[in-house]
Amino acid sequence: MSTPRKSRDPRTLRPATRLVHGGAMRSQFEETSEALFLTQGYLYDSCAQAEARFKGDAPGFIYSRFSNPTVAMFEQRMALLEGAEAARATASGMAAVTAALMGQLKAGDHVVASRALFGSCLYVVEELLPRFGVASTLVEGSDLAAWTAAIRPNTKTAFLESPTNPTLDVVDIAAVADILHQAGATLVVDNAFASPMLQHPLALGADCVVYSATKHIDGQGRTLGGIILAAEKFIADNVHNFLRQTGPCLSPFNAWVLLKSLETLPLRVGQMDRTAAKIADFLAAHPKVARVVYPGRADHPQRAVAAKQMSGGGTLVAFEVVGGKAAAFAVADALTIIGISNNLGDAKSLVTHPETTTHQRLKPEQRAALGIGPGLLRLSVGLEDPDDLIEDLDQALGKLAAVRSAAE
Ligand SMILES: Cc1ncc(COP(=O)(O)O)c(C=O)c1O
């Protein structure tokens, strides 16, 4: 394996170029497209070479649970995109979240997290960590005083996502990172919703960023994957051994799919972001829509923070349909292009009813505190023509109006 002959230091390249060429390694065949190394193991020239590799004295691959050339290319390209010193890929976004948190923690430690978390992340923070003697406190993410008040002498790390799922609240990442650093603790940010194109948590002061690569990074609804990005020391101290010994590694095949997907990430996210902004404005003007939440709109509650830390409004729009659960179900069921699915970041537009799916596990009072009402729908905007999507939403909302007026 070698770096391509005509290669330039990728750090001197602009982001879109990094995403096409960054991290590439070529075999002796000089292939143009990155190779898929579907192998579990690697041969050594001699026992002495094997010994040296195991000791870490010689470079080279040992076993694909530890590292693999295709996975390494994906990690390197992601590190270049994020401006991170190091990256470790995982089998899913949840494997990345769990490793980034558990790898840092031991019994007796304390974690602070924002209340508005993806359901499985909430399970890790609220149920799993306490089973191993790690206390956790949940706070309202946009309330900086609440973060400060939650810190204890044994607070080791904090965890947040921004924008949040599904209500798209925005948390001030730089301010929260400052609060944590003053207490000698670290901050881990789940950047799945913003995607690596629209927000850079490490540059804002976070110590570690995690992704569900399943979302925008794959972007075509095919593979699960995850990645952890941080400084070399953070990875070495907290993540490297945890992943090697517990084994939630990314398959080389999935790494190859994700690596190739990165080539088109700026085009896809840019287009999805522009379409989402158009759809948010359409929905905000519709009489059957009670509320629209989109971080790119002037009426977003944390618009100033969003403008400071995001370079777009994002690819998701949350909206509340007039008429509660029955109306939300009727609108989603009537859509003809937009599919019903809990996934997001896909080229295909997808709609979710969070109350009955992704956030079903929460207690009603928890949902109420997060603003997840019965009429709320979360729309993940895809790559279709924006006017087709608006027409689809319009006809679905129009049917709702007809059903309601017939019943009245
Ligand atoms: C914000 C967020 N974090 C993490 C995950 C978990 O990712 P995965 O499904 O790849 O494990 C998801 C998945 O929906 C998510 O939305």
Short mmCIF file of C-alpha atoms and ligand atoms in Angstrom, two decimals:
data_model
loop_
_atom_site.label_atom_id
_atom_site.label_comp_id
_atom_site.label_asym_id
_atom_site.label_seq_id
_atom_site.Cartn_x
_atom_site.Cartn_y
_atom_site.Cartn_z
CA MET A 1 0.00 0.00 0.00
CA SER A 2 1.23 3.47 -0.78
CA THR A 3 -0.12 6.98 -0.92
CA PRO A 4 -0.99 7.96 -4.51
CA ARG A 5 2.01 9.01 -6.63
CA LYS A 6 0.63 12.44 -7.52
CA SER A 7 -0.52 13.11 -3.98
CA ARG A 8 -0.35 16.50 -2.27
CA ASP A 9 -0.52 16.97 1.48
CA PRO A 10 -4.33 16.75 1.85
CA ARG A 11 -4.29 19.32 4.64
CA THR A 12 -3.45 21.94 2.01
CA LEU A 13 -6.62 21.08 0.06
CA ARG A 14 -10.09 22.55 0.41
CA PRO A 15 -12.81 20.36 2.02
CA ALA A 16 -14.46 19.13 -1.21
CA THR A 17 -11.08 18.04 -2.60
CA ARG A 18 -10.15 16.33 0.69
CA LEU A 19 -13.37 14.35 0.44
CA VAL A 20 -12.41 12.99 -2.98
CA HIS A 21 -8.67 12.38 -2.46
CA GLY A 22 -8.02 12.44 1.30
CA GLY A 23 -6.79 9.26 2.96
CA ALA A 24 -6.44 7.35 -0.32
CA MET A 25 -3.94 4.48 -0.32
CA ARG A 26 -3.18 2.50 -3.48
CA SER A 27 -2.12 -1.10 -3.95
CA GLN A 28 0.52 -2.14 -6.51
CA PHE A 29 -2.26 -2.13 -9.17
CA GLU A 30 -2.67 1.67 -9.03
CA GLU A 31 -6.47 1.44 -9.00
CA THR A 32 -8.36 4.75 -9.43
CA SER A 33 -11.18 3.87 -7.05
CA GLU A 34 -10.24 3.00 -3.48
CA ALA A 35 -9.92 -0.77 -2.98
CA LEU A 36 -12.11 -2.91 -0.77
CA PHE A 37 -9.90 -5.09 1.46
CA LEU A 38 -12.36 -7.73 2.55
CA THR A 39 -9.89 -9.60 4.73
CA GLN A 40 -9.82 -10.62 8.37
CA GLY A 41 -6.08 -11.04 8.70
CA TYR A 42 -2.66 -10.24 7.22
CA LEU A 43 0.42 -12.35 6.54
CA TYR A 44 3.83 -11.61 8.02
CA ASP A 45 7.17 -12.17 6.27
CA SER A 46 8.56 -13.74 9.43
CA CYS A 47 7.81 -14.43 13.08
CA ALA A 48 10.14 -11.55 13.93
CA GLN A 49 7.99 -9.20 11.84
CA ALA A 50 4.83 -10.47 13.55
CA GLU A 51 6.45 -9.91 16.93
CA ALA A 52 7.48 -6.37 15.96
CA ARG A 53 3.97 -5.50 14.74
CA PHE A 54 2.36 -6.84 17.90
CA LYS A 55 4.79 -4.81 20.00
CA GLY A 56 3.97 -1.73 17.94
CA ASP A 57 7.60 -1.44 16.80
CA ALA A 58 6.81 -1.98 13.08
CA PRO A 59 4.00 -0.51 10.97
CA GLY A 60 1.42 -2.76 9.31
CA PHE A 61 -1.92 -4.40 9.85
CA ILE A 62 -2.48 -7.24 12.34
CA TYR A 63 -6.17 -8.13 12.43
CA SER A 64 -9.27 -6.39 11.08
CA ARG A 65 -10.85 -6.01 14.52
CA PHE A 66 -7.94 -3.61 15.19
CA SER A 67 -7.57 -1.97 11.78
CA ASN A 68 -7.99 -2.60 8.07
CA PRO A 69 -6.76 -0.62 5.02
CA THR A 70 -10.25 0.27 3.74
CA VAL A 71 -11.43 1.24 7.24
CA ALA A 72 -8.21 3.26 7.68
CA MET A 73 -8.92 5.20 4.46
CA PHE A 74 -12.41 6.06 5.73
CA GLU A 75 -11.02 7.13 9.13
CA GLN A 76 -8.32 9.26 7.52
CA ARG A 77 -10.76 10.99 5.15
CA MET A 78 -13.14 11.72 8.04
CA ALA A 79 -10.29 13.07 10.19
CA LEU A 80 -9.30 15.43 7.35
CA LEU A 81 -12.90 16.61 6.96
CA GLU A 82 -13.35 17.21 10.67
CA GLY A 83 -9.91 18.67 11.30
CA ALA A 84 -9.28 15.95 13.90
CA GLU A 85 -5.92 14.39 14.74
CA ALA A 86 -7.36 10.89 15.00
CA ALA A 87 -10.47 8.88 14.14
CA ARG A 88 -11.79 5.40 14.91
CA ALA A 89 -14.64 3.89 12.91
CA THR A 90 -17.29 1.71 14.54
CA ALA A 91 -20.06 -0.65 13.45
CA SER A 92 -22.84 1.87 14.13
CA GLY A 93 -23.45 5.32 15.55
CA MET A 94 -24.48 3.76 18.87
CA ALA A 95 -21.20 1.85 19.07
CA ALA A 96 -19.41 5.20 18.63
CA VAL A 97 -21.48 6.94 21.34
CA THR A 98 -21.10 4.04 23.80
CA ALA A 99 -17.33 3.75 23.27
CA ALA A 100 -16.72 7.53 23.46
CA LEU A 101 -18.51 7.65 26.82
CA MET A 102 -17.67 4.30 28.45
CA GLY A 103 -14.05 4.50 27.34
CA GLN A 104 -13.60 7.60 29.51
CA LEU A 105 -15.57 6.49 32.56
CA LYS A 106 -15.20 4.33 35.64
CA ALA A 107 -17.39 3.63 38.69
CA GLY A 108 -17.69 6.74 40.85
CA ASP A 109 -17.62 9.19 37.93
CA HIS A 110 -20.46 11.54 36.97
CA VAL A 111 -21.79 12.52 33.53
CA VAL A 112 -23.93 15.50 32.53
CA ALA A 113 -26.01 15.25 29.37
CA SER A 114 -28.60 17.30 27.62
CA ARG A 115 -32.10 15.90 28.11
CA ALA A 116 -32.93 16.01 24.40
CA LEU A 117 -31.05 12.94 23.22
CA PHE A 118 -31.77 10.21 20.70
CA GLY A 119 -33.60 7.40 22.59
CA SER A 120 -30.71 4.89 22.53
CA CYS A 121 -28.25 7.57 23.70
CA LEU A 122 -30.63 8.35 26.56
CA TYR A 123 -30.61 4.63 27.45
CA VAL A 124 -26.80 4.63 27.63
CA VAL A 125 -26.68 7.76 29.82
CA GLU A 126 -29.73 7.13 32.03
CA GLU A 127 -29.78 3.34 32.38
CA LEU A 128 -26.56 1.67 31.27
CA LEU A 129 -23.92 3.93 32.85
CA PRO A 130 -25.62 3.98 36.29
CA ARG A 131 -25.58 0.13 36.28
CA PHE A 132 -21.77 0.41 36.33
CA GLY A 133 -21.63 3.01 39.08
CA VAL A 134 -21.56 6.14 36.90
CA ALA A 135 -24.10 8.76 38.01
CA SER A 136 -25.76 10.94 35.39
CA THR A 137 -27.64 14.25 35.41
CA LEU A 138 -29.83 15.43 32.54
CA VAL A 139 -30.19 19.15 31.85
CA GLU A 140 -32.05 21.43 29.47
CA GLY A 141 -29.34 21.83 26.81
CA SER A 142 -30.03 25.46 25.93
CA ASP A 143 -29.92 26.55 29.62
CA LEU A 144 -26.23 27.30 30.32
CA ALA A 145 -26.87 27.91 34.02
CA ALA A 146 -28.29 24.37 34.26
CA TRP A 147 -25.03 22.91 32.86
CA THR A 148 -23.01 24.87 35.45
CA ALA A 149 -25.33 23.83 38.28
CA ALA A 150 -25.11 20.16 37.31
CA ILE A 151 -21.31 19.94 37.56
CA ARG A 152 -19.98 17.94 40.54
CA PRO A 153 -16.39 17.41 41.70
CA ASN A 154 -16.46 13.95 40.04
CA THR A 155 -17.94 15.12 36.71
CA LYS A 156 -15.75 13.50 34.07
CA THR A 157 -17.52 14.19 30.81
CA ALA A 158 -20.65 15.62 29.22
CA PHE A 159 -22.67 14.63 26.19
CA LEU A 160 -25.02 16.55 23.90
CA GLU A 161 -26.47 16.57 20.43
CA SER A 162 -27.27 19.74 18.50
CA PRO A 163 -29.61 20.21 16.73
CA THR A 164 -31.56 17.78 18.87
CA ASN A 165 -33.75 14.93 17.75
CA PRO A 166 -36.58 15.52 16.91
CA THR A 167 -37.36 19.08 18.02
CA LEU A 168 -34.21 20.66 16.52
CA ASP A 169 -33.25 22.70 19.59
CA VAL A 170 -29.79 24.20 19.29
CA VAL A 171 -27.26 24.01 22.13
CA ASP A 172 -24.37 26.51 22.37
CA ILE A 173 -21.48 24.05 21.95
CA ALA A 174 -18.68 26.58 22.61
CA ALA A 175 -20.31 27.83 25.82
CA VAL A 176 -20.97 24.29 27.14
CA ALA A 177 -17.38 23.25 26.26
CA ASP A 178 -16.10 26.23 28.30
CA ILE A 179 -18.19 25.25 31.32
CA LEU A 180 -16.92 21.66 31.16
CA HIS A 181 -13.29 22.66 30.66
CA GLN A 182 -13.38 25.00 33.65
CA ALA A 183 -14.44 21.96 35.70
CA GLY A 184 -11.66 19.80 34.24
CA ALA A 185 -14.16 17.66 32.33
CA THR A 186 -14.56 16.84 28.63
CA LEU A 187 -17.38 17.36 26.14
CA VAL A 188 -18.56 14.77 23.60
CA VAL A 189 -20.88 16.02 20.83
CA ASP A 190 -23.13 13.83 18.69
CA ASN A 191 -23.07 15.73 15.39
CA ALA A 192 -25.34 13.36 13.43
CA PHE A 193 -28.09 15.89 12.77
CA ALA A 194 -25.90 18.78 11.58
CA SER A 195 -23.60 16.44 9.60
CA PRO A 196 -19.87 17.15 9.21
CA MET A 197 -20.67 19.67 6.45
CA LEU A 198 -22.65 22.16 8.52
CA GLN A 199 -21.03 22.14 11.98
CA HIS A 200 -17.55 21.44 13.40
CA PRO A 201 -17.81 20.71 17.13
CA LEU A 202 -14.04 20.23 17.62
CA ALA A 203 -13.41 23.73 16.28
CA LEU A 204 -16.08 24.99 18.70
CA GLY A 205 -14.19 23.48 21.65
CA ALA A 206 -15.62 19.96 22.01
CA ASP A 207 -13.09 17.26 22.91
CA CYS A 208 -14.68 14.51 20.90
CA VAL A 209 -17.24 14.30 18.10
CA VAL A 210 -19.24 11.19 17.24
CA TYR A 211 -21.33 10.36 14.19
CA SER A 212 -23.89 7.88 13.14
CA ALA A 213 -22.36 7.48 9.65
CA THR A 214 -25.61 5.65 8.89
CA LYS A 215 -27.15 9.09 8.33
CA HIS A 216 -25.76 11.78 5.97
CA ILE A 217 -22.34 10.15 5.55
CA ASP A 218 -23.78 7.07 3.84
CA GLY A 219 -26.68 9.22 2.72
CA GLN A 220 -28.21 6.57 0.54
CA GLY A 221 -29.84 4.31 3.12
CA ARG A 222 -27.47 1.35 2.76
CA THR A 223 -25.08 0.69 5.63
CA LEU A 224 -24.82 1.26 9.35
CA GLY A 225 -21.62 2.84 10.60
CA GLY A 226 -20.17 5.20 13.16
CA ILE A 227 -17.02 7.18 13.87
CA ILE A 228 -15.28 8.85 16.81
CA LEU A 229 -12.99 11.85 16.14
CA ALA A 230 -10.72 13.59 18.63
CA ALA A 231 -7.15 14.54 19.46
CA GLU A 232 -4.59 11.72 19.26
CA LYS A 233 -4.24 11.73 23.08
CA PHE A 234 -8.00 11.50 23.70
CA ILE A 235 -8.23 8.49 21.36
CA ALA A 236 -5.13 6.84 22.82
CA ASP A 237 -6.22 7.34 26.44
CA ASN A 238 -9.92 6.53 26.10
CA VAL A 239 -10.95 4.89 22.85
CA HIS A 240 -8.17 2.87 21.20
CA ASN A 241 -8.03 -0.06 23.61
CA PHE A 242 -11.73 -0.03 24.40
CA LEU A 243 -12.55 -0.59 20.72
CA ARG A 244 -9.77 -3.13 20.08
CA GLN A 245 -10.68 -5.32 23.01
CA THR A 246 -14.49 -5.06 22.91
CA GLY A 247 -14.77 -5.32 19.10
CA PRO A 248 -17.53 -3.03 17.70
CA CYS A 249 -15.45 -2.58 14.53
CA LEU A 250 -16.72 -1.37 11.17
CA SER A 251 -16.81 -4.00 8.43
CA PRO A 252 -14.43 -3.23 5.52
CA PHE A 253 -17.35 -3.47 3.11
CA ASN A 254 -19.35 -0.84 5.00
CA ALA A 255 -16.21 1.32 5.33
CA TRP A 256 -15.80 1.17 1.54
CA VAL A 257 -19.43 2.27 0.98
CA LEU A 258 -18.97 5.14 3.45
CA LEU A 259 -15.59 6.15 2.01
CA LYS A 260 -17.04 6.43 -1.49
CA SER A 261 -20.08 8.30 -0.12
CA LEU A 262 -17.82 11.00 1.31
CA GLU A 263 -16.92 12.04 -2.27
CA THR A 264 -20.44 13.38 -2.76
CA LEU A 265 -21.21 14.55 0.80
CA PRO A 266 -20.88 18.33 0.14
CA LEU A 267 -23.12 18.12 -2.93
CA ARG A 268 -25.75 16.06 -1.17
CA VAL A 269 -25.89 17.97 2.12
CA GLY A 270 -25.75 21.34 0.33
CA GLN A 271 -28.73 20.46 -1.84
CA MET A 272 -30.70 18.89 1.04
CA ASP A 273 -30.05 21.96 3.20
CA ARG A 274 -31.33 24.35 0.49
CA THR A 275 -34.45 22.23 -0.08
CA ALA A 276 -35.14 21.95 3.68
CA ALA A 277 -35.06 25.76 4.01
CA LYS A 278 -37.58 26.08 1.17
CA ILE A 279 -39.86 23.43 2.69
CA ALA A 280 -39.66 25.02 6.16
CA ASP A 281 -40.88 28.33 4.68
CA PHE A 282 -43.69 26.56 2.79
CA LEU A 283 -44.84 24.73 5.94
CA ALA A 284 -44.65 27.87 8.10
CA ALA A 285 -47.16 29.58 5.78
CA HIS A 286 -49.60 26.63 5.70
CA PRO A 287 -52.84 27.02 7.72
CA LYS A 288 -52.83 23.34 8.80
CA VAL A 289 -49.38 23.65 10.32
CA ALA A 290 -49.36 24.99 13.89
CA ARG A 291 -45.57 25.27 14.33
CA VAL A 292 -42.40 24.81 12.29
CA VAL A 293 -38.97 24.33 13.83
CA TYR A 294 -36.01 24.85 11.52
CA PRO A 295 -32.66 26.20 12.76
CA GLY A 296 -32.25 28.29 9.58
CA ARG A 297 -35.43 30.32 10.13
CA ALA A 298 -35.47 33.68 11.90
CA ASP A 299 -38.24 32.40 14.23
CA HIS A 300 -36.14 29.51 15.60
CA PRO A 301 -35.84 29.97 19.41
CA GLN A 302 -32.03 29.69 19.34
CA ARG A 303 -31.50 31.32 15.93
CA ALA A 304 -28.51 33.42 17.08
CA VAL A 305 -26.65 30.36 18.37
CA ALA A 306 -27.51 28.39 15.22
CA ALA A 307 -26.16 31.20 13.02
CA LYS A 308 -22.96 31.31 15.09
CA GLN A 309 -22.14 27.61 14.98
CA MET A 310 -23.85 26.16 11.88
CA SER A 311 -23.20 27.05 8.25
CA GLY A 312 -26.76 26.09 7.21
CA GLY A 313 -30.15 25.37 8.74
CA GLY A 314 -29.77 21.60 8.32
CA THR A 315 -31.57 18.90 6.42
CA LEU A 316 -34.36 18.25 8.94
CA VAL A 317 -37.56 20.14 9.55
CA ALA A 318 -39.90 19.51 12.51
CA PHE A 319 -43.53 20.62 12.22
CA GLU A 320 -46.70 20.26 14.20
CA VAL A 321 -49.89 19.52 12.32
CA VAL A 322 -53.15 21.08 13.54
CA GLY A 323 -55.34 18.23 14.90
CA GLY A 324 -52.94 16.10 16.95
CA LYS A 325 -52.00 12.46 16.37
CA ALA A 326 -54.86 11.58 13.99
CA ALA A 327 -54.01 14.53 11.78
CA ALA A 328 -50.26 13.81 11.85
CA PHE A 329 -50.92 10.16 10.91
CA ALA A 330 -53.30 11.25 8.13
CA VAL A 331 -50.75 13.64 6.63
CA ALA A 332 -47.87 11.13 6.77
CA ASP A 333 -50.08 8.34 5.35
CA ALA A 334 -51.23 10.58 2.47
CA LEU A 335 -47.69 11.41 1.28
CA THR A 336 -46.85 9.83 -2.07
CA ILE A 337 -43.12 10.61 -2.48
CA ILE A 338 -41.98 11.08 1.10
CA GLY A 339 -41.73 7.69 2.85
CA ILE A 340 -42.57 6.88 6.47
CA SER A 341 -39.36 5.81 8.23
CA ASN A 342 -37.42 6.55 11.40
CA ASN A 343 -34.17 6.94 9.44
CA LEU A 344 -32.75 10.30 8.31
CA GLY A 345 -30.06 11.87 6.16
CA ASP A 346 -31.08 9.69 3.19
CA ALA A 347 -31.32 10.77 -0.47
CA LYS A 348 -34.99 9.78 -0.13
CA SER A 349 -37.14 12.14 1.93
CA LEU A 350 -38.52 10.44 5.04
CA VAL A 351 -41.11 11.41 7.63
CA THR A 352 -41.35 10.18 11.23
CA HIS A 353 -43.98 10.49 13.94
CA PRO A 354 -41.59 10.68 16.94
CA GLU A 355 -44.20 10.26 19.68
CA THR A 356 -45.13 6.76 18.54
CA THR A 357 -41.76 5.57 17.19
CA THR A 358 -38.31 6.98 18.04
CA HIS A 359 -39.46 8.53 21.32
CA GLN A 360 -42.15 5.99 22.29
CA ARG A 361 -39.98 4.68 25.17
CA LEU A 362 -40.03 8.05 26.96
CA LYS A 363 -42.54 8.79 29.70
CA PRO A 364 -45.32 11.22 28.63
CA GLU A 365 -43.91 13.91 30.94
CA GLN A 366 -40.43 13.49 29.38
CA ARG A 367 -41.93 13.90 25.90
CA ALA A 368 -43.88 16.95 27.04
CA ALA A 369 -40.69 18.50 28.47
CA LEU A 370 -38.98 17.98 25.10
CA GLY A 371 -41.90 19.44 23.13
CA ILE A 372 -42.75 16.14 21.43
CA GLY A 373 -46.49 16.45 21.02
CA PRO A 374 -48.97 14.12 19.25
CA GLY A 375 -49.11 16.36 16.16
CA LEU A 376 -45.34 16.55 15.66
CA LEU A 377 -43.75 15.18 12.49
CA ARG A 378 -40.02 15.13 11.70
CA LEU A 379 -39.12 15.44 8.06
CA SER A 380 -35.72 14.37 6.75
CA VAL A 381 -35.32 16.18 3.44
CA GLY A 382 -33.76 14.21 0.59
CA LEU A 383 -32.47 14.89 -2.89
CA GLU A 384 -35.75 14.98 -4.78
CA ASP A 385 -36.77 18.15 -6.65
CA PRO A 386 -37.91 20.64 -3.97
CA ASP A 387 -41.08 21.45 -5.90
CA ASP A 388 -42.11 17.77 -6.01
CA LEU A 389 -41.66 17.55 -2.24
CA ILE A 390 -43.66 20.74 -1.64
CA GLU A 391 -46.44 19.48 -3.91
CA ASP A 392 -46.46 16.19 -2.01
CA LEU A 393 -46.73 17.94 1.36
CA ASP A 394 -49.35 20.32 -0.02
CA GLN A 395 -51.60 17.55 -1.32
CA ALA A 396 -51.26 15.58 1.95
CA LEU A 397 -52.09 18.63 4.09
CA GLY A 398 -54.89 19.48 1.65
CA LYS A 399 -56.48 16.05 2.16
CA LEU A 400 -56.40 16.69 5.88
CA ALA A 401 -58.31 19.92 5.37
CA ALA A 402 -60.93 18.09 3.26
CA VAL A 403 -61.36 15.28 5.85
CA ARG A 404 -61.70 17.80 8.66
CA SER A 405 -64.21 20.04 6.90
CA ALA A 406 -66.31 17.00 5.90
CA ALA A 407 -66.38 15.95 9.57
CA GLU A 408 -67.21 19.46 10.84
C1 LIG B 1 -28.67 11.64 16.93
C2 LIG B 1 -28.38 10.19 16.73
N1 LIG B 1 -27.31 9.65 17.36
C3 LIG B 1 -27.01 8.34 17.22
C4 LIG B 1 -27.80 7.51 16.46
C5 LIG B 1 -27.44 6.06 16.37
O1 LIG B 1 -26.93 5.71 15.13
P1 LIG B 1 -26.93 4.22 14.54
O2 LIG B 1 -28.34 3.91 14.20
O3 LIG B 1 -26.00 4.30 13.38
O4 LIG B 1 -26.44 3.33 15.63
C6 LIG B 1 -28.91 8.02 15.79
C7 LIG B 1 -29.74 7.12 14.97
O5 LIG B 1 -30.84 7.39 14.60
C8 LIG B 1 -29.21 9.40 15.93
O6 LIG B 1 -30.28 9.94 15.32
#
